[in-house]
Amino acid sequence: MFKSQSENIGILCRGSSLLGLSDIEKNFDKCFIVNDFKNEIYHFENILKRKEIIHFVNRLSTIPLKKKTYREFNIKKVQMNIPFTLNDRVFLISYFKYLSFFLRVHTVPTKFFNEINFTNRKAYKKKFPNTGIFSIFFTCKYLNVKNIYIAGLDFYKSDYIFRTKYALPLDVQHGKFVELNLIDIFIKFIRSKNNINFYMRTNYNFSNKPDNLILI
């Protein structure tokens, strides 16, 4: 499991609010880039090459960057969003692909994954439905942070900067958030972590938010 002593960390997702990255990037030297960041990493190359980057990923084999990209950006660590298992072929394909790139691959403790397993639905027994939100939960649990800077997490109320061919329509993805109550779960979690400041650049309009969620 990846650990860090940085008090300030960035979490970069793929929504269009990521275009405001230049407004917050001076506040952190270390960041997670979340999931399929193949186009985004080069779009923000001048910023990201100055950072220590950890790739925070789900289990899918479409997510890894190219081997040369990891080298160009000096990325040495991958944090997967599920526990290690020998019973999940999809996970193992991705896991060993990262290893073949000579990356250090970390997984999530089973105990923590079970703690946040908020639904009995079979579809989410092996995964959390959103890696960006999960990365925030993970950061608060395991990293010694005081300030988290979030960009690109728009809860699918605005589109990606770069839409991949396998991405579902925006209304379908936002509908999943509503159906699973993920926004309320996110808000409740942020409120429970009142010792941490969450600075967020987002295109989502919150009707109610905790004081420690600071929109920028």
mmCIF file of N, CA and C in Angstrom, residues 56 79-83 108-121 124-142 180-182 185-186 188-189 192-193:
data_model
loop_
_atom_site.group_PDB
_atom_site.id
_atom_site.type_symbol
_atom_site.label_atom_id
_atom_site.label_comp_id
_atom_site.label_asym_id
_atom_site.label_seq_id
_atom_site.Cartn_x
_atom_site.Cartn_y
_atom_site.Cartn_z
ATOM 1 N N PHE A 56 -3.331 6.458 -9.728
ATOM 2 C CA PHE A 56 -4.375 5.799 -8.939
ATOM 3 C C PHE A 56 -5.384 5.198 -9.909
ATOM 4 N N GLN A 79 -1.161 2.931 -7.485
ATOM 5 C CA GLN A 79 -2.042 2.519 -6.400
ATOM 6 C C GLN A 79 -3.347 2.025 -7.003
ATOM 7 N N MET A 80 -3.624 0.731 -6.851
ATOM 8 C CA MET A 80 -4.873 0.174 -7.344
ATOM 9 C C MET A 80 -5.970 0.339 -6.290
ATOM 10 N N ASN A 81 -7.217 0.374 -6.742
ATOM 11 C CA ASN A 81 -8.318 0.703 -5.829
ATOM 12 C C ASN A 81 -9.023 -0.520 -5.246
ATOM 13 N N ILE A 82 -8.405 -1.682 -5.358
ATOM 14 C CA ILE A 82 -8.996 -2.903 -4.799
ATOM 15 C C ILE A 82 -7.913 -3.725 -4.100
ATOM 16 N N PRO A 83 -8.309 -4.681 -3.270
ATOM 17 C CA PRO A 83 -7.329 -5.562 -2.640
ATOM 18 C C PRO A 83 -6.712 -6.535 -3.653
ATOM 19 N N VAL A 108 -5.137 -2.105 -2.077
ATOM 20 C CA VAL A 108 -5.841 -1.602 -0.893
ATOM 21 C C VAL A 108 -6.040 -2.741 0.109
ATOM 22 N N PRO A 109 -5.824 -2.494 1.392
ATOM 23 C CA PRO A 109 -6.116 -3.531 2.384
ATOM 24 C C PRO A 109 -7.577 -3.975 2.318
ATOM 25 N N THR A 110 -7.786 -5.251 2.407
ATOM 26 C CA THR A 110 -9.137 -5.806 2.333
ATOM 27 C C THR A 110 -10.048 -5.203 3.403
ATOM 28 N N LYS A 111 -9.508 -4.974 4.586
ATOM 29 C CA LYS A 111 -10.303 -4.418 5.685
ATOM 30 C C LYS A 111 -10.874 -3.054 5.300
ATOM 31 N N PHE A 112 -10.046 -2.206 4.705
ATOM 32 C CA PHE A 112 -10.509 -0.876 4.316
ATOM 33 C C PHE A 112 -11.543 -0.966 3.204
ATOM 34 N N PHE A 113 -11.298 -1.816 2.233
ATOM 35 C CA PHE A 113 -12.246 -1.970 1.136
ATOM 36 C C PHE A 113 -13.615 -2.408 1.659
ATOM 37 N N ASN A 114 -13.611 -3.318 2.605
ATOM 38 C CA ASN A 114 -14.874 -3.788 3.184
ATOM 39 C C ASN A 114 -15.568 -2.701 4.013
ATOM 40 N N GLU A 115 -14.771 -1.824 4.620
ATOM 41 C CA GLU A 115 -15.341 -0.741 5.424
ATOM 42 C C GLU A 115 -16.193 0.205 4.582
ATOM 43 N N ILE A 116 -15.774 0.428 3.339
ATOM 44 C CA ILE A 116 -16.497 1.390 2.506
ATOM 45 C C ILE A 116 -17.385 0.700 1.467
ATOM 46 N N ASN A 117 -17.579 -0.588 1.623
ATOM 47 C CA ASN A 117 -18.489 -1.307 0.731
ATOM 48 C C ASN A 117 -19.922 -0.951 1.136
ATOM 49 N N PHE A 118 -20.463 0.100 0.519
ATOM 50 C CA PHE A 118 -21.696 0.740 0.964
ATOM 51 C C PHE A 118 -22.954 0.091 0.396
ATOM 52 N N THR A 119 -22.813 -0.898 -0.458
ATOM 53 C CA THR A 119 -23.978 -1.491 -1.104
ATOM 54 C C THR A 119 -23.850 -3.005 -1.140
ATOM 55 N N ASN A 120 -24.990 -3.665 -1.166
ATOM 56 C CA ASN A 120 -25.004 -5.124 -1.277
ATOM 57 C C ASN A 120 -25.067 -5.605 -2.721
ATOM 58 N N ARG A 121 -25.030 -4.663 -3.645
ATOM 59 C CA ARG A 121 -25.147 -5.050 -5.050
ATOM 60 C C ARG A 121 -23.941 -5.853 -5.513
ATOM 61 N N TYR A 124 -20.770 -4.388 -7.306
ATOM 62 C CA TYR A 124 -19.748 -3.603 -6.610
ATOM 63 C C TYR A 124 -19.031 -4.383 -5.514
ATOM 64 N N LYS A 125 -19.088 -5.694 -5.603
ATOM 65 C CA LYS A 125 -18.369 -6.507 -4.630
ATOM 66 C C LYS A 125 -16.860 -6.460 -4.859
ATOM 67 N N LYS A 126 -16.464 -6.236 -6.107
ATOM 68 C CA LYS A 126 -15.040 -6.231 -6.433
ATOM 69 C C LYS A 126 -14.510 -4.842 -6.760
ATOM 70 N N LYS A 127 -15.374 -3.845 -6.694
ATOM 71 C CA LYS A 127 -14.932 -2.509 -7.086
ATOM 72 C C LYS A 127 -15.803 -1.457 -6.424
ATOM 73 N N PHE A 128 -15.255 -0.270 -6.263
ATOM 74 C CA PHE A 128 -16.030 0.886 -5.853
ATOM 75 C C PHE A 128 -16.465 1.604 -7.129
ATOM 76 N N PRO A 129 -17.673 2.171 -7.173
ATOM 77 C CA PRO A 129 -18.198 2.667 -8.452
ATOM 78 C C PRO A 129 -17.526 3.913 -9.021
ATOM 79 N N ASN A 130 -16.660 4.585 -8.255
ATOM 80 C CA ASN A 130 -15.962 5.744 -8.805
ATOM 81 C C ASN A 130 -14.572 5.842 -8.194
ATOM 82 N N THR A 131 -13.556 5.776 -9.037
ATOM 83 C CA THR A 131 -12.174 5.745 -8.550
ATOM 84 C C THR A 131 -11.743 7.089 -8.001
ATOM 85 N N GLY A 132 -12.250 8.195 -8.570
ATOM 86 C CA GLY A 132 -11.894 9.508 -8.059
ATOM 87 C C GLY A 132 -12.330 9.697 -6.617
ATOM 88 N N ILE A 133 -13.581 9.359 -6.317
ATOM 89 C CA ILE A 133 -14.074 9.455 -4.946
ATOM 90 C C ILE A 133 -13.314 8.495 -4.037
ATOM 91 N N PHE A 134 -13.076 7.290 -4.523
ATOM 92 C CA PHE A 134 -12.349 6.314 -3.721
ATOM 93 C C PHE A 134 -10.952 6.820 -3.370
ATOM 94 N N SER A 135 -10.293 7.492 -4.313
ATOM 95 C CA SER A 135 -8.937 7.990 -4.054
ATOM 96 C C SER A 135 -8.936 9.025 -2.928
ATOM 97 N N ILE A 136 -10.016 9.784 -2.800
ATOM 98 C CA ILE A 136 -10.139 10.753 -1.709
ATOM 99 C C ILE A 136 -10.301 10.026 -0.379
ATOM 100 N N PHE A 137 -11.163 9.003 -0.362
ATOM 101 C CA PHE A 137 -11.331 8.197 0.853
ATOM 102 C C PHE A 137 -9.992 7.592 1.279
ATOM 103 N N PHE A 138 -9.280 7.028 0.304
ATOM 104 C CA PHE A 138 -7.994 6.388 0.578
ATOM 105 C C PHE A 138 -6.998 7.395 1.138
ATOM 106 N N THR A 139 -6.927 8.563 0.519
ATOM 107 C CA THR A 139 -5.979 9.592 0.947
ATOM 108 C C THR A 139 -6.206 9.980 2.399
ATOM 109 N N CYS A 140 -7.459 10.158 2.772
ATOM 110 C CA CYS A 140 -7.774 10.535 4.149
ATOM 111 C C CYS A 140 -7.456 9.427 5.138
ATOM 112 N N LYS A 141 -7.606 8.200 4.708
ATOM 113 C CA LYS A 141 -7.392 7.059 5.602
ATOM 114 C C LYS A 141 -5.911 6.781 5.836
ATOM 115 N N TYR A 142 -5.105 6.870 4.779
ATOM 116 C CA TYR A 142 -3.745 6.347 4.868
ATOM 117 C C TYR A 142 -2.627 7.374 4.715
ATOM 118 N N LEU A 180 -26.954 5.618 -6.782
ATOM 119 C CA LEU A 180 -26.160 5.051 -5.693
ATOM 120 C C LEU A 180 -25.931 6.035 -4.551
ATOM 121 N N ASN A 181 -26.475 7.244 -4.685
ATOM 122 C CA ASN A 181 -26.368 8.255 -3.631
ATOM 123 C C ASN A 181 -24.914 8.650 -3.362
ATOM 124 N N LEU A 182 -24.087 8.623 -4.392
ATOM 125 C CA LEU A 182 -22.658 8.836 -4.210
ATOM 126 C C LEU A 182 -22.316 10.265 -3.801
ATOM 127 N N ILE A 185 -22.946 10.542 -0.122
ATOM 128 C CA ILE A 185 -21.913 9.769 0.579
ATOM 129 C C ILE A 185 -20.608 10.563 0.620
ATOM 130 N N PHE A 186 -20.272 11.192 -0.501
ATOM 131 C CA PHE A 186 -19.074 12.035 -0.581
ATOM 132 C C PHE A 186 -19.165 13.190 0.419
ATOM 133 N N LYS A 188 -21.053 13.480 3.123
ATOM 134 C CA LYS A 188 -21.032 12.979 4.499
ATOM 135 C C LYS A 188 -19.613 12.633 4.925
ATOM 136 N N PHE A 189 -18.843 12.049 4.017
ATOM 137 C CA PHE A 189 -17.472 11.689 4.335
ATOM 138 C C PHE A 189 -16.623 12.936 4.581
ATOM 139 N N SER A 192 -17.192 14.420 7.892
ATOM 140 C CA SER A 192 -16.632 13.638 9.000
ATOM 141 C C SER A 192 -15.135 13.867 9.177
ATOM 142 N N LYS A 193 -14.479 14.435 8.170
ATOM 143 C CA LYS A 193 -13.029 14.668 8.211
ATOM 144 C C LYS A 193 -12.750 16.155 8.417
#
